[in-house]
Short mmCIF file of C-alpha atoms in Angstrom, two decimals:
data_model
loop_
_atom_site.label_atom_id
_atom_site.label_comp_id
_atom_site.label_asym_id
_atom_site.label_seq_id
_atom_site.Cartn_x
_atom_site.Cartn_y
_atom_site.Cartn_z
CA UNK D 1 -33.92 -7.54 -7.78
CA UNK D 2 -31.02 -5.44 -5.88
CA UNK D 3 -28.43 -6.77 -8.64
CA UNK D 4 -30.71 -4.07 -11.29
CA UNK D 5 -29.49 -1.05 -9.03
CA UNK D 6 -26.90 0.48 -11.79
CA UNK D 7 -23.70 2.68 -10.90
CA UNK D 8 -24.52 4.99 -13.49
CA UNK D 9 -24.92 4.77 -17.41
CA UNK D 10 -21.22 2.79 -18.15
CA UNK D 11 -19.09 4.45 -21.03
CA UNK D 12 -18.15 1.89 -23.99
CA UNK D 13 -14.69 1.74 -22.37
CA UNK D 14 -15.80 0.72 -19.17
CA UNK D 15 -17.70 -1.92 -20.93
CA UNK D 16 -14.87 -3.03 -22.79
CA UNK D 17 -12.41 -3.03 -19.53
CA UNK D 18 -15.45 -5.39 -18.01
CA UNK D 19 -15.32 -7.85 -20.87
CA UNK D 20 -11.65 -7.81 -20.40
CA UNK D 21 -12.08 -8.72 -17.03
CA UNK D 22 -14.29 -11.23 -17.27
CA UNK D 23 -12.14 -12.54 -20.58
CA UNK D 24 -8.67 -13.06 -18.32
CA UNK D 25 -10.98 -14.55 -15.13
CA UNK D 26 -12.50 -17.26 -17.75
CA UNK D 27 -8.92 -18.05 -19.21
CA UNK D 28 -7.31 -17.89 -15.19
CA UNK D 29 -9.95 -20.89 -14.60
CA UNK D 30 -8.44 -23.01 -17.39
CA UNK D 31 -4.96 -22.25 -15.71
CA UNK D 32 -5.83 -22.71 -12.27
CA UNK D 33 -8.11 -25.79 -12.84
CA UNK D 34 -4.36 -27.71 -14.31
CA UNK D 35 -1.97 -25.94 -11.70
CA UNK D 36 -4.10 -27.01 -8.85
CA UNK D 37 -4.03 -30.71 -9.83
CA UNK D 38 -0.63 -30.72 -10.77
CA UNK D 39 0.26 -28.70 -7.48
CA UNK D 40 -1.37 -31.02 -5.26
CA UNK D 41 -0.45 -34.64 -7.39
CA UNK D 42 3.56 -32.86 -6.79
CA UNK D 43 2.90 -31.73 -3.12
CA UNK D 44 1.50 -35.11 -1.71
CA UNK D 45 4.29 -37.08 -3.41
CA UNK D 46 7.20 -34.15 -2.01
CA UNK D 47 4.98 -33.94 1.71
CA UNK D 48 5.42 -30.23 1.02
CA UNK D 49 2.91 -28.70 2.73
CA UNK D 50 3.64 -25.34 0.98
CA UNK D 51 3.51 -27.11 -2.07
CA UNK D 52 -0.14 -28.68 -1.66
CA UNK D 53 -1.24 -25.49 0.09
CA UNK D 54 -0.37 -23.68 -2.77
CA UNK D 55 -2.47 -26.04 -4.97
CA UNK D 56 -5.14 -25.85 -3.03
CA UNK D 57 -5.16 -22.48 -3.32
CA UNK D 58 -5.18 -21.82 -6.69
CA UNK D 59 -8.92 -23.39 -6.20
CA UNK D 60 -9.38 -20.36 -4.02
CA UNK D 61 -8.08 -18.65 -6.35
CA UNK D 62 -10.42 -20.04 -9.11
CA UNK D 63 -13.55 -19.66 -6.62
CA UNK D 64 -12.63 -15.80 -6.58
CA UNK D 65 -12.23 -15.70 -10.76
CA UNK D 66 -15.70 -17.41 -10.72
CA UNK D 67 -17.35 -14.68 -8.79
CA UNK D 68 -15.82 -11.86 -11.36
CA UNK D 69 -17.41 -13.77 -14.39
CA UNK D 70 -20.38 -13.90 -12.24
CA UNK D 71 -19.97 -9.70 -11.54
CA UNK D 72 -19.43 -9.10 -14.80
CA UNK D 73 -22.34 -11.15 -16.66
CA UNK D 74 -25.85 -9.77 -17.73
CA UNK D 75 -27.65 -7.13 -15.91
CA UNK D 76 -25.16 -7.07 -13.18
CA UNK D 77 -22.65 -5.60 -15.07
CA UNK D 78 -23.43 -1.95 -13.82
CA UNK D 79 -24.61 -3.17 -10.61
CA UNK D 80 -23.61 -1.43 -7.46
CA UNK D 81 -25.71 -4.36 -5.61
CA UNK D 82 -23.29 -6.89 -7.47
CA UNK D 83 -20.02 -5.54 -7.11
CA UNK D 84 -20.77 -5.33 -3.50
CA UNK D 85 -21.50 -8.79 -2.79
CA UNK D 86 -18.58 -9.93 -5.53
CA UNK D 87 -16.35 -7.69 -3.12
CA UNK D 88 -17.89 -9.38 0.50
CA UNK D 89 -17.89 -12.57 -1.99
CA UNK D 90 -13.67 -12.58 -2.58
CA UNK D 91 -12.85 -11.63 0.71
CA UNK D 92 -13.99 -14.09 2.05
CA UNK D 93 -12.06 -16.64 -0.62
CA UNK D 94 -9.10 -15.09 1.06
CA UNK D 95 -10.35 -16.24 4.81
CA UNK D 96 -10.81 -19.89 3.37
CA UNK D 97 -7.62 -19.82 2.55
CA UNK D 98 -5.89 -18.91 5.54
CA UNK D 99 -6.85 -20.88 8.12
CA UNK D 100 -6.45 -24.25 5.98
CA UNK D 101 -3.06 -23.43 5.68
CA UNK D 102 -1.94 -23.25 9.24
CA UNK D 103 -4.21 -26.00 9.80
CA UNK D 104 -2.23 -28.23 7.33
CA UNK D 105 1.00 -26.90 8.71
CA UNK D 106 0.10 -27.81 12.09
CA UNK D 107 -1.06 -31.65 10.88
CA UNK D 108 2.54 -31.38 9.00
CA UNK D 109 4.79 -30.65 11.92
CA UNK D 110 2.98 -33.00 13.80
CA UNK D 111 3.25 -35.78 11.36
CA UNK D 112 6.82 -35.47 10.92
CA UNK D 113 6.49 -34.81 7.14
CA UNK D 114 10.00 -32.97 5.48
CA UNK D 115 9.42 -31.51 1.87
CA UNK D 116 11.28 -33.50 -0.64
CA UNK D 117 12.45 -32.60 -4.02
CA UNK D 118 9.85 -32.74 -6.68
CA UNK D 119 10.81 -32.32 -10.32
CA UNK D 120 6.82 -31.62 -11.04
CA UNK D 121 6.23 -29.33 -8.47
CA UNK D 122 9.40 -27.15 -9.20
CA UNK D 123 7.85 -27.20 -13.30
CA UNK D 124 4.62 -26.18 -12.37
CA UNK D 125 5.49 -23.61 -9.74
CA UNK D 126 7.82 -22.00 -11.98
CA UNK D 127 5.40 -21.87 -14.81
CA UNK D 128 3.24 -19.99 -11.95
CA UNK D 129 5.94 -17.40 -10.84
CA UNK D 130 6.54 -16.75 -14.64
CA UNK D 131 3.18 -16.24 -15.75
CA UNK D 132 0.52 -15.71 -12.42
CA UNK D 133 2.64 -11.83 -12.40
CA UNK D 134 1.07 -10.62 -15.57
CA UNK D 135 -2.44 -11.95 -15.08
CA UNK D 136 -2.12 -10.44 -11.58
CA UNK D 137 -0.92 -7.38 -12.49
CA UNK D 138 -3.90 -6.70 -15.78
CA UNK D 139 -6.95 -7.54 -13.41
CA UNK D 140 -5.43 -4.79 -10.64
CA UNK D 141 -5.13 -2.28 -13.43
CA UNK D 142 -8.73 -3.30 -14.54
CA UNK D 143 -9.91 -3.37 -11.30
CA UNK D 144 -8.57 0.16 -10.84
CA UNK D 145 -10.31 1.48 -14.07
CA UNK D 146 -13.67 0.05 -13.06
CA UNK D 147 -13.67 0.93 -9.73
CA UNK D 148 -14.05 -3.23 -8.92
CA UNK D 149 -12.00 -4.53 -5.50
CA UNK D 150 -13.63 -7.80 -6.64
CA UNK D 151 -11.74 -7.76 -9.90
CA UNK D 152 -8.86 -6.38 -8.14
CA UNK D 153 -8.91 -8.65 -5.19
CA UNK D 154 -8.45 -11.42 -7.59
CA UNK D 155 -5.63 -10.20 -9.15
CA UNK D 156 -4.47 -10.00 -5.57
CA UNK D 157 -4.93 -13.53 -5.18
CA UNK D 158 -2.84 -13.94 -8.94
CA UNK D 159 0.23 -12.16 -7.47
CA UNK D 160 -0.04 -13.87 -4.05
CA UNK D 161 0.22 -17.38 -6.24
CA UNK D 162 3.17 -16.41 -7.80
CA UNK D 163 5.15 -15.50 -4.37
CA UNK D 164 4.09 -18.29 -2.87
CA UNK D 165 5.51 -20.31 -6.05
CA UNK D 166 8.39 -18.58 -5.34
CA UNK D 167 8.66 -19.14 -1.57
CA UNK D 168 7.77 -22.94 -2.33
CA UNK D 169 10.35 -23.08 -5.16
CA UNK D 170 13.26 -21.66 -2.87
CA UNK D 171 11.85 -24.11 -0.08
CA UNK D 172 12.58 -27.15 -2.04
CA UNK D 173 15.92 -26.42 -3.10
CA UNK D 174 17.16 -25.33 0.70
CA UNK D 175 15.43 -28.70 2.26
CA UNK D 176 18.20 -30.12 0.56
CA UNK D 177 20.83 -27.97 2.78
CA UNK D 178 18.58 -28.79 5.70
CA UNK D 179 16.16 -26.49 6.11
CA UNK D 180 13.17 -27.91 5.72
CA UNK D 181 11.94 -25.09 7.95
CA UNK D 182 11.80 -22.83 5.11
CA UNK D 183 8.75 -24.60 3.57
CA UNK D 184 6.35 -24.51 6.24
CA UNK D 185 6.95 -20.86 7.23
CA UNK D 186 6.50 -20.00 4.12
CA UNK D 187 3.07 -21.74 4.59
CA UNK D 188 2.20 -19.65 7.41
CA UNK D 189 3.60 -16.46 5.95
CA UNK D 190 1.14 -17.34 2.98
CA UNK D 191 -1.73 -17.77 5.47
CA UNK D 192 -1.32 -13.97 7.25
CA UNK D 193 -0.83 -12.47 3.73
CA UNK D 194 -4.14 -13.99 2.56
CA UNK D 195 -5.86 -13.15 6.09
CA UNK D 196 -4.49 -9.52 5.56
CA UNK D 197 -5.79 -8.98 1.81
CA UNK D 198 -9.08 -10.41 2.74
CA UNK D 199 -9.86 -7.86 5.18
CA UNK D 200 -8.83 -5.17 2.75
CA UNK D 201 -10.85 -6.27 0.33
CA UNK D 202 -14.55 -6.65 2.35
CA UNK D 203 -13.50 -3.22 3.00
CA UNK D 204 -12.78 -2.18 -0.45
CA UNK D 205 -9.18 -1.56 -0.31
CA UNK D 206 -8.17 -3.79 -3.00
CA UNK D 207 -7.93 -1.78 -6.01
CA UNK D 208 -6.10 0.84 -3.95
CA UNK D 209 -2.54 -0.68 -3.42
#
């Protein structure tokens, strides 16, 4: 019943920002649902742990674009009640995140695994640092305009994809000078980042930065 407690009477542009919103969140699932399999299929054949971290969390990421189509469908549209729990809901997408990464790290180092070069993984992440910027970038504006850290917080998680590509990109090519350092740390790196943005946004920070 909470989800019927309304913000206040939206304006038609507000309404069409959350159709937006919910719009770019349905077509980030269709991304994320192929990078994530290709990111993993390329990380466990590289033993990049960066590289399969960074798959798995693009189904973080797609667990967080979930929760805006959920915010933004039916009577919860104008909900207080619902962007509240979407908010709680994303942050805590962020705190899955990080602790699987050092986790896998950890196994990593242990294990003696060194990130090879993968021709697959470079394609995909690349396609991610390309692309992941601009989908990023409209949800925080969105976010902004409707007064939604949920929607915001998973642009958040957009833009932290596409450094991550990035870091897991520039860890591949120096393994082959040696150091294979590079891609774990950039594992861990990825892991306080995500810790850090999840606090912000069960606090409602997100759209503010």
């Amino acid at each position: 019943m909470t989800d019927q407690i309304v913000l206040a009477p939206p304006s038609a542009e507000w309404l069409r920002d959350a159709r937006r919103a919910r719009s770019l969140s349905l077509a980030t699932l269709v991304w994320l649902g192929v990078e994530s399999v290709l990111g993993i299929a390329a990380g466990l054949g590289a033993h990049s742990v960066a590289l399969i971290g960074w798959g798995v969390s693009a189904l973080v990421e797609a667990a967080a674009s979930l929760i805006v189509v959920w915010r933004f469908t039916g009577t919860r549209t104008g909900s207080a009640h619902a962007e509240a729990r979407a908010r709680k809901a994303v942050a805590v997408s962020f705190w899955i995140l990080s602790p699987y990464l050092v986790l896998h790290v950890a196994h990593d180092l242990d294990a003696g695994h060194r990130a090879v070069p993968s021709v697959l993984g470079i394609v995909v992440t690349a396609a991610s640092v390309v692309g992941m910027p601009f989908l990023g970038a409209a949800k925080r504006r969105l976010g902004a305009r409707l007064h939604s850290a949920a929607t915001a917080g998973e642009g958040t998680q957009n833009l932290l994809c596409a450094l991550l590509a990035a870091g897991v990109l520039a860890g591949l090519a120096l393994n082959h000078f040696g150091w294979w350092w590079i891609d774990p740390a950039m594992a861990v790196l990825l892991a306080a980042v995500a810790a850090r943005e999840g606090l912000r946004a069960w606090r409602g920070h997100s759209c503010c930065h």
